[in-house]
Amino acid sequence: GALTAMTRMIVQSEWTDSQIEIHLLPALPEAWQTGKLTGISLKGNLLLDIEWKNCQIEGARIYSKTGKAFAEDIIVCYQGKKYSAHIVEGNIDVMNLLPTTV
């Protein structure tokens, strides 16, 4: 539905080989320069909380659904670059992956 289409403008996740690729803010509309979403379901039993301002990520966390097996190796894609990540103890602070110049 409409909510799914809106969510896909903020995040997309897909399996590639044995990893999950997570694209952050791939198609953010001009009208949504600032926003926040929590608990977005991703592939691999993962969830995402994300906050952005002026079309830039301000904060993002990927974490596992409680009590579920989850994908540990992921690729975070943001602004045309890919960052490999390994989820430890069920969550990862995406801001630690991205260069501080982002």
PDB file of N, CA, C and O in Angstrom, residues 20-73:
ATOM      1  N   ILE A  20      22.541  -9.017   3.530  1.00  0.00           N
ATOM      2  CA  ILE A  20      21.434  -8.098   3.299  1.00  0.00           C
ATOM      3  C   ILE A  20      22.018  -6.737   2.991  1.00  0.00           C
ATOM      4  O   ILE A  20      22.935  -6.275   3.665  1.00  0.00           O
ATOM      5  N   GLU A  21      21.502  -6.135   1.940  1.00  0.00           N
ATOM      6  CA  GLU A  21      21.902  -4.782   1.571  1.00  0.00           C
ATOM      7  C   GLU A  21      20.791  -3.842   2.016  1.00  0.00           C
ATOM      8  O   GLU A  21      19.630  -4.036   1.660  1.00  0.00           O
ATOM      9  N   ILE A  22      21.158  -2.841   2.807  1.00  0.00           N
ATOM     10  CA  ILE A  22      20.185  -1.891   3.326  1.00  0.00           C
ATOM     11  C   ILE A  22      20.517  -0.512   2.773  1.00  0.00           C
ATOM     12  O   ILE A  22      21.602   0.015   3.010  1.00  0.00           O
ATOM     13  N   HIS A  23      19.588   0.030   1.986  1.00  0.00           N
ATOM     14  CA  HIS A  23      19.777   1.343   1.365  1.00  0.00           C
ATOM     15  C   HIS A  23      19.043   2.387   2.195  1.00  0.00           C
ATOM     16  O   HIS A  23      17.824   2.299   2.357  1.00  0.00           O
ATOM     17  N   LEU A  24      19.787   3.364   2.728  1.00  0.00           N
ATOM     18  CA  LEU A  24      19.192   4.396   3.572  1.00  0.00           C
ATOM     19  C   LEU A  24      18.944   5.670   2.778  1.00  0.00           C
ATOM     20  O   LEU A  24      19.827   6.135   2.051  1.00  0.00           O
ATOM     21  N   LEU A  25      17.744   6.211   2.898  1.00  0.00           N
ATOM     22  CA  LEU A  25      17.301   7.421   2.203  1.00  0.00           C
ATOM     23  C   LEU A  25      17.589   7.364   0.698  1.00  0.00           C
ATOM     24  O   LEU A  25      18.159   8.291   0.132  1.00  0.00           O
ATOM     25  N   PRO A  26      17.169   6.275   0.020  1.00  0.00           N
ATOM     26  CA  PRO A  26      17.487   6.148  -1.405  1.00  0.00           C
ATOM     27  C   PRO A  26      16.706   7.106  -2.301  1.00  0.00           C
ATOM     28  O   PRO A  26      17.173   7.455  -3.380  1.00  0.00           O
ATOM     29  N   ALA A  27      15.516   7.516  -1.881  1.00  0.00           N
ATOM     30  CA  ALA A  27      14.670   8.343  -2.758  1.00  0.00           C
ATOM     31  C   ALA A  27      13.836   9.305  -1.927  1.00  0.00           C
ATOM     32  O   ALA A  27      12.628   9.386  -2.075  1.00  0.00           O
ATOM     33  N   LEU A  28      14.499  10.012  -1.048  1.00  0.00           N
ATOM     34  CA  LEU A  28      13.786  10.902  -0.127  1.00  0.00           C
ATOM     35  C   LEU A  28      13.172  12.071  -0.887  1.00  0.00           C
ATOM     36  O   LEU A  28      13.868  12.814  -1.562  1.00  0.00           O
ATOM     37  N   PRO A  29      11.839  12.235  -0.790  1.00  0.00           N
ATOM     38  CA  PRO A  29      11.198  13.353  -1.493  1.00  0.00           C
ATOM     39  C   PRO A  29      11.608  14.704  -0.889  1.00  0.00           C
ATOM     40  O   PRO A  29      11.896  14.787   0.303  1.00  0.00           O
ATOM     41  N   GLU A  30      11.612  15.703  -1.718  1.00  0.00           N
ATOM     42  CA  GLU A  30      11.963  17.062  -1.292  1.00  0.00           C
ATOM     43  C   GLU A  30      11.120  17.519  -0.092  1.00  0.00           C
ATOM     44  O   GLU A  30      11.603  18.192   0.805  1.00  0.00           O
ATOM     45  N   ALA A  31       9.866  17.108  -0.067  1.00  0.00           N
ATOM     46  CA  ALA A  31       8.943  17.544   0.986  1.00  0.00           C
ATOM     47  C   ALA A  31       9.270  16.942   2.356  1.00  0.00           C
ATOM     48  O   ALA A  31       8.801  17.426   3.366  1.00  0.00           O
ATOM     49  N   TRP A  32      10.070  15.876   2.375  1.00  0.00           N
ATOM     50  CA  TRP A  32      10.392  15.205   3.642  1.00  0.00           C
ATOM     51  C   TRP A  32      11.824  15.470   4.047  1.00  0.00           C
ATOM     52  O   TRP A  32      12.576  14.559   4.342  1.00  0.00           O
ATOM     53  N   GLN A  33      12.242  16.719   4.068  1.00  0.00           N
ATOM     54  CA  GLN A  33      13.640  17.030   4.373  1.00  0.00           C
ATOM     55  C   GLN A  33      14.046  16.616   5.778  1.00  0.00           C
ATOM     56  O   GLN A  33      15.200  16.332   6.040  1.00  0.00           O
ATOM     57  N   THR A  34      13.090  16.607   6.685  1.00  0.00           N
ATOM     58  CA  THR A  34      13.359  16.232   8.065  1.00  0.00           C
ATOM     59  C   THR A  34      12.307  15.233   8.503  1.00  0.00           C
ATOM     60  O   THR A  34      11.139  15.373   8.157  1.00  0.00           O
ATOM     61  N   GLY A  35      12.730  14.207   9.235  1.00  0.00           N
ATOM     62  CA  GLY A  35      11.762  13.229   9.704  1.00  0.00           C
ATOM     63  C   GLY A  35      12.381  12.171  10.585  1.00  0.00           C
ATOM     64  O   GLY A  35      13.584  12.157  10.832  1.00  0.00           O
ATOM     65  N   LYS A  36      11.522  11.271  11.044  1.00  0.00           N
ATOM     66  CA  LYS A  36      11.964  10.200  11.928  1.00  0.00           C
ATOM     67  C   LYS A  36      10.986   9.041  11.799  1.00  0.00           C
ATOM     68  O   LYS A  36       9.781   9.251  11.753  1.00  0.00           O
ATOM     69  N   LEU A  37      11.514   7.834  11.700  1.00  0.00           N
ATOM     70  CA  LEU A  37      10.698   6.620  11.701  1.00  0.00           C
ATOM     71  C   LEU A  37      11.348   5.609  12.636  1.00  0.00           C
ATOM     72  O   LEU A  37      12.576   5.532  12.709  1.00  0.00           O
ATOM     73  N   THR A  38      10.526   4.822  13.325  1.00  0.00           N
ATOM     74  CA  THR A  38      11.065   3.793  14.209  1.00  0.00           C
ATOM     75  C   THR A  38      10.388   2.466  13.934  1.00  0.00           C
ATOM     76  O   THR A  38       9.240   2.415  13.503  1.00  0.00           O
ATOM     77  N   GLY A  39      11.144   1.400  14.164  1.00  0.00           N
ATOM     78  CA  GLY A  39      10.600   0.052  14.045  1.00  0.00           C
ATOM     79  C   GLY A  39      10.254  -0.375  12.632  1.00  0.00           C
ATOM     80  O   GLY A  39       9.345  -1.173  12.435  1.00  0.00           O
ATOM     81  N   ILE A  40      10.994   0.116  11.636  1.00  0.00           N
ATOM     82  CA  ILE A  40      10.750  -0.293  10.247  1.00  0.00           C
ATOM     83  C   ILE A  40      11.287  -1.713  10.067  1.00  0.00           C
ATOM     84  O   ILE A  40      12.454  -1.980  10.367  1.00  0.00           O
ATOM     85  N   SER A  41      10.462  -2.620   9.560  1.00  0.00           N
ATOM     86  CA  SER A  41      10.897  -3.999   9.323  1.00  0.00           C
ATOM     87  C   SER A  41      11.794  -4.072   8.098  1.00  0.00           C
ATOM     88  O   SER A  41      11.468  -3.529   7.041  1.00  0.00           O
ATOM     89  N   LEU A  42      12.921  -4.775   8.260  1.00  0.00           N
ATOM     90  CA  LEU A  42      13.854  -5.028   7.169  1.00  0.00           C
ATOM     91  C   LEU A  42      13.939  -6.532   6.946  1.00  0.00           C
ATOM     92  O   LEU A  42      13.478  -7.319   7.780  1.00  0.00           O
ATOM     93  N   LYS A  43      14.548  -6.938   5.852  1.00  0.00           N
ATOM     94  CA  LYS A  43      14.800  -8.360   5.611  1.00  0.00           C
ATOM     95  C   LYS A  43      15.700  -8.888   6.731  1.00  0.00           C
ATOM     96  O   LYS A  43      16.418  -8.129   7.371  1.00  0.00           O
ATOM     97  N   GLY A  44      15.679 -10.205   6.940  1.00  0.00           N
ATOM     98  CA  GLY A  44      16.584 -10.828   7.890  1.00  0.00           C
ATOM     99  C   GLY A  44      16.209 -10.629   9.352  1.00  0.00           C
ATOM    100  O   GLY A  44      17.071 -10.656  10.220  1.00  0.00           O
ATOM    101  N   ASN A  45      14.913 -10.406   9.638  1.00  0.00           N
ATOM    102  CA  ASN A  45      14.443 -10.199  11.013  1.00  0.00           C
ATOM    103  C   ASN A  45      15.114  -9.007  11.688  1.00  0.00           C
ATOM    104  O   ASN A  45      15.447  -9.043  12.868  1.00  0.00           O
ATOM    105  N   LEU A  46      15.356  -7.963  10.925  1.00  0.00           N
ATOM    106  CA  LEU A  46      15.966  -6.750  11.459  1.00  0.00           C
ATOM    107  C   LEU A  46      14.956  -5.612  11.452  1.00  0.00           C
ATOM    108  O   LEU A  46      13.999  -5.620  10.689  1.00  0.00           O
ATOM    109  N   LEU A  47      15.220  -4.637  12.301  1.00  0.00           N
ATOM    110  CA  LEU A  47      14.407  -3.426  12.389  1.00  0.00           C
ATOM    111  C   LEU A  47      15.328  -2.215  12.265  1.00  0.00           C
ATOM    112  O   LEU A  47      16.527  -2.305  12.533  1.00  0.00           O
ATOM    113  N   LEU A  48      14.742  -1.098  11.890  1.00  0.00           N
ATOM    114  CA  LEU A  48      15.509   0.137  11.729  1.00  0.00           C
ATOM    115  C   LEU A  48      14.785   1.288  12.414  1.00  0.00           C
ATOM    116  O   LEU A  48      13.579   1.445  12.264  1.00  0.00           O
ATOM    117  N   ASP A  49      15.553   2.075  13.166  1.00  0.00           N
ATOM    118  CA  ASP A  49      15.114   3.387  13.623  1.00  0.00           C
ATOM    119  C   ASP A  49      15.982   4.386  12.873  1.00  0.00           C
ATOM    120  O   ASP A  49      17.207   4.216  12.829  1.00  0.00           O
ATOM    121  N   ILE A  50      15.392   5.409  12.287  1.00  0.00           N
ATOM    122  CA  ILE A  50      16.177   6.389  11.526  1.00  0.00           C
ATOM    123  C   ILE A  50      15.605   7.786  11.723  1.00  0.00           C
ATOM    124  O   ILE A  50      14.397   7.968  11.841  1.00  0.00           O
ATOM    125  N   GLU A  51      16.505   8.744  11.785  1.00  0.00           N
ATOM    126  CA  GLU A  51      16.132  10.145  11.910  1.00  0.00           C
ATOM    127  C   GLU A  51      17.001  10.930  10.931  1.00  0.00           C
ATOM    128  O   GLU A  51      18.185  10.653  10.782  1.00  0.00           O
ATOM    129  N   TRP A  52      16.385  11.882  10.229  1.00  0.00           N
ATOM    130  CA  TRP A  52      17.158  12.671   9.269  1.00  0.00           C
ATOM    131  C   TRP A  52      16.746  14.136   9.353  1.00  0.00           C
ATOM    132  O   TRP A  52      15.659  14.478   9.796  1.00  0.00           O
ATOM    133  N   LYS A  53      17.679  14.987   8.922  1.00  0.00           N
ATOM    134  CA  LYS A  53      17.454  16.432   8.935  1.00  0.00           C
ATOM    135  C   LYS A  53      18.148  17.014   7.716  1.00  0.00           C
ATOM    136  O   LYS A  53      19.277  16.614   7.409  1.00  0.00           O
ATOM    137  N   ASN A  54      17.481  17.917   7.009  1.00  0.00           N
ATOM    138  CA  ASN A  54      18.037  18.489   5.779  1.00  0.00           C
ATOM    139  C   ASN A  54      18.502  17.382   4.820  1.00  0.00           C
ATOM    140  O   ASN A  54      19.563  17.476   4.217  1.00  0.00           O
ATOM    141  N   CYS A  55      17.713  16.306   4.751  1.00  0.00           N
ATOM    142  CA  CYS A  55      17.972  15.159   3.858  1.00  0.00           C
ATOM    143  C   CYS A  55      19.253  14.393   4.199  1.00  0.00           C
ATOM    144  O   CYS A  55      19.754  13.641   3.374  1.00  0.00           O
ATOM    145  N   GLN A  56      19.802  14.574   5.389  1.00  0.00           N
ATOM    146  CA  GLN A  56      21.005  13.863   5.831  1.00  0.00           C
ATOM    147  C   GLN A  56      20.659  13.031   7.068  1.00  0.00           C
ATOM    148  O   GLN A  56      19.906  13.478   7.931  1.00  0.00           O
ATOM    149  N   ILE A  57      21.253  11.852   7.175  1.00  0.00           N
ATOM    150  CA  ILE A  57      21.015  11.017   8.351  1.00  0.00           C
ATOM    151  C   ILE A  57      21.566  11.713   9.586  1.00  0.00           C
ATOM    152  O   ILE A  57      22.709  12.148   9.609  1.00  0.00           O
ATOM    153  N   GLU A  58      20.723  11.807  10.599  1.00  0.00           N
ATOM    154  CA  GLU A  58      21.130  12.358  11.899  1.00  0.00           C
ATOM    155  C   GLU A  58      21.432  11.218  12.871  1.00  0.00           C
ATOM    156  O   GLU A  58      22.270  11.350  13.744  1.00  0.00           O
ATOM    157  N   GLY A  59      20.708  10.122  12.710  1.00  0.00           N
ATOM    158  CA  GLY A  59      20.908   8.964  13.571  1.00  0.00           C
ATOM    159  C   GLY A  59      20.200   7.776  12.976  1.00  0.00           C
ATOM    160  O   GLY A  59      19.151   7.925  12.353  1.00  0.00           O
ATOM    161  N   ALA A  60      20.791   6.605  13.132  1.00  0.00           N
ATOM    162  CA  ALA A  60      20.161   5.387  12.623  1.00  0.00           C
ATOM    163  C   ALA A  60      20.689   4.190  13.405  1.00  0.00           C
ATOM    164  O   ALA A  60      21.875   4.134  13.719  1.00  0.00           O
ATOM    165  N   ARG A  61      19.784   3.274  13.692  1.00  0.00           N
ATOM    166  CA  ARG A  61      20.158   2.061  14.425  1.00  0.00           C
ATOM    167  C   ARG A  61      19.435   0.892  13.781  1.00  0.00           C
ATOM    168  O   ARG A  61      18.245   0.962  13.510  1.00  0.00           O
ATOM    169  N   ILE A  62      20.198  -0.167  13.514  1.00  0.00           N
ATOM    170  CA  ILE A  62      19.640  -1.411  12.985  1.00  0.00           C
ATOM    171  C   ILE A  62      19.727  -2.430  14.114  1.00  0.00           C
ATOM    172  O   ILE A  62      20.776  -2.555  14.754  1.00  0.00           O
ATOM    173  N   TYR A  63      18.627  -3.129  14.373  1.00  0.00           N
ATOM    174  CA  TYR A  63      18.631  -4.072  15.482  1.00  0.00           C
ATOM    175  C   TYR A  63      17.733  -5.254  15.157  1.00  0.00           C
ATOM    176  O   TYR A  63      16.906  -5.199  14.253  1.00  0.00           O
ATOM    177  N   SER A  64      17.920  -6.337  15.915  1.00  0.00           N
ATOM    178  CA  SER A  64      17.187  -7.573  15.639  1.00  0.00           C
ATOM    179  C   SER A  64      15.866  -7.591  16.383  1.00  0.00           C
ATOM    180  O   SER A  64      15.717  -6.973  17.434  1.00  0.00           O
ATOM    181  N   LYS A  65      14.917  -8.311  15.803  1.00  0.00           N
ATOM    182  CA  LYS A  65      13.648  -8.555  16.490  1.00  0.00           C
ATOM    183  C   LYS A  65      13.938  -9.491  17.660  1.00  0.00           C
ATOM    184  O   LYS A  65      14.653 -10.479  17.502  1.00  0.00           O
ATOM    185  N   THR A  66      13.414  -9.196  18.805  1.00  0.00           N
ATOM    186  CA  THR A  66      13.693  -9.956  20.020  1.00  0.00           C
ATOM    187  C   THR A  66      13.408 -11.439  19.834  1.00  0.00           C
ATOM    188  O   THR A  66      12.355 -11.820  19.337  1.00  0.00           O
ATOM    189  N   GLY A  67      14.404 -12.238  20.222  1.00  0.00           N
ATOM    190  CA  GLY A  67      14.220 -13.685  20.215  1.00  0.00           C
ATOM    191  C   GLY A  67      14.234 -14.343  18.851  1.00  0.00           C
ATOM    192  O   GLY A  67      13.930 -15.510  18.733  1.00  0.00           O
ATOM    193  N   LYS A  68      14.581 -13.612  17.818  1.00  0.00           N
ATOM    194  CA  LYS A  68      14.585 -14.182  16.464  1.00  0.00           C
ATOM    195  C   LYS A  68      16.021 -14.313  15.966  1.00  0.00           C
ATOM    196  O   LYS A  68      16.872 -13.514  16.299  1.00  0.00           O
ATOM    197  N   ALA A  69      16.242 -15.339  15.139  1.00  0.00           N
ATOM    198  CA  ALA A  69      17.521 -15.425  14.445  1.00  0.00           C
ATOM    199  C   ALA A  69      17.548 -14.283  13.440  1.00  0.00           C
ATOM    200  O   ALA A  69      16.530 -13.968  12.832  1.00  0.00           O
ATOM    201  N   PHE A  70      18.690 -13.651  13.287  1.00  0.00           N
ATOM    202  CA  PHE A  70      18.755 -12.510  12.390  1.00  0.00           C
ATOM    203  C   PHE A  70      20.031 -12.548  11.565  1.00  0.00           C
ATOM    204  O   PHE A  70      20.977 -13.238  11.902  1.00  0.00           O
ATOM    205  N   ALA A  71      20.032 -11.794  10.491  1.00  0.00           N
ATOM    206  CA  ALA A  71      21.205 -11.687   9.632  1.00  0.00           C
ATOM    207  C   ALA A  71      22.233 -10.816  10.340  1.00  0.00           C
ATOM    208  O   ALA A  71      21.913  -9.723  10.788  1.00  0.00           O
ATOM    209  N   GLU A  72      23.452 -11.309  10.471  1.00  0.00           N
ATOM    210  CA  GLU A  72      24.483 -10.555  11.178  1.00  0.00           C
ATOM    211  C   GLU A  72      25.333  -9.718  10.239  1.00  0.00           C
ATOM    212  O   GLU A  72      25.839  -8.666  10.636  1.00  0.00           O
ATOM    213  N   ASP A  73      25.540 -10.204   9.030  1.00  0.00           N
ATOM    214  CA  ASP A  73      26.384  -9.473   8.073  1.00  0.00           C
ATOM    215  C   ASP A  73      25.499  -8.669   7.138  1.00  0.00           C
ATOM    216  O   ASP A  73      24.657  -9.229   6.436  1.00  0.00           O
TER     217      ASP A  73
END
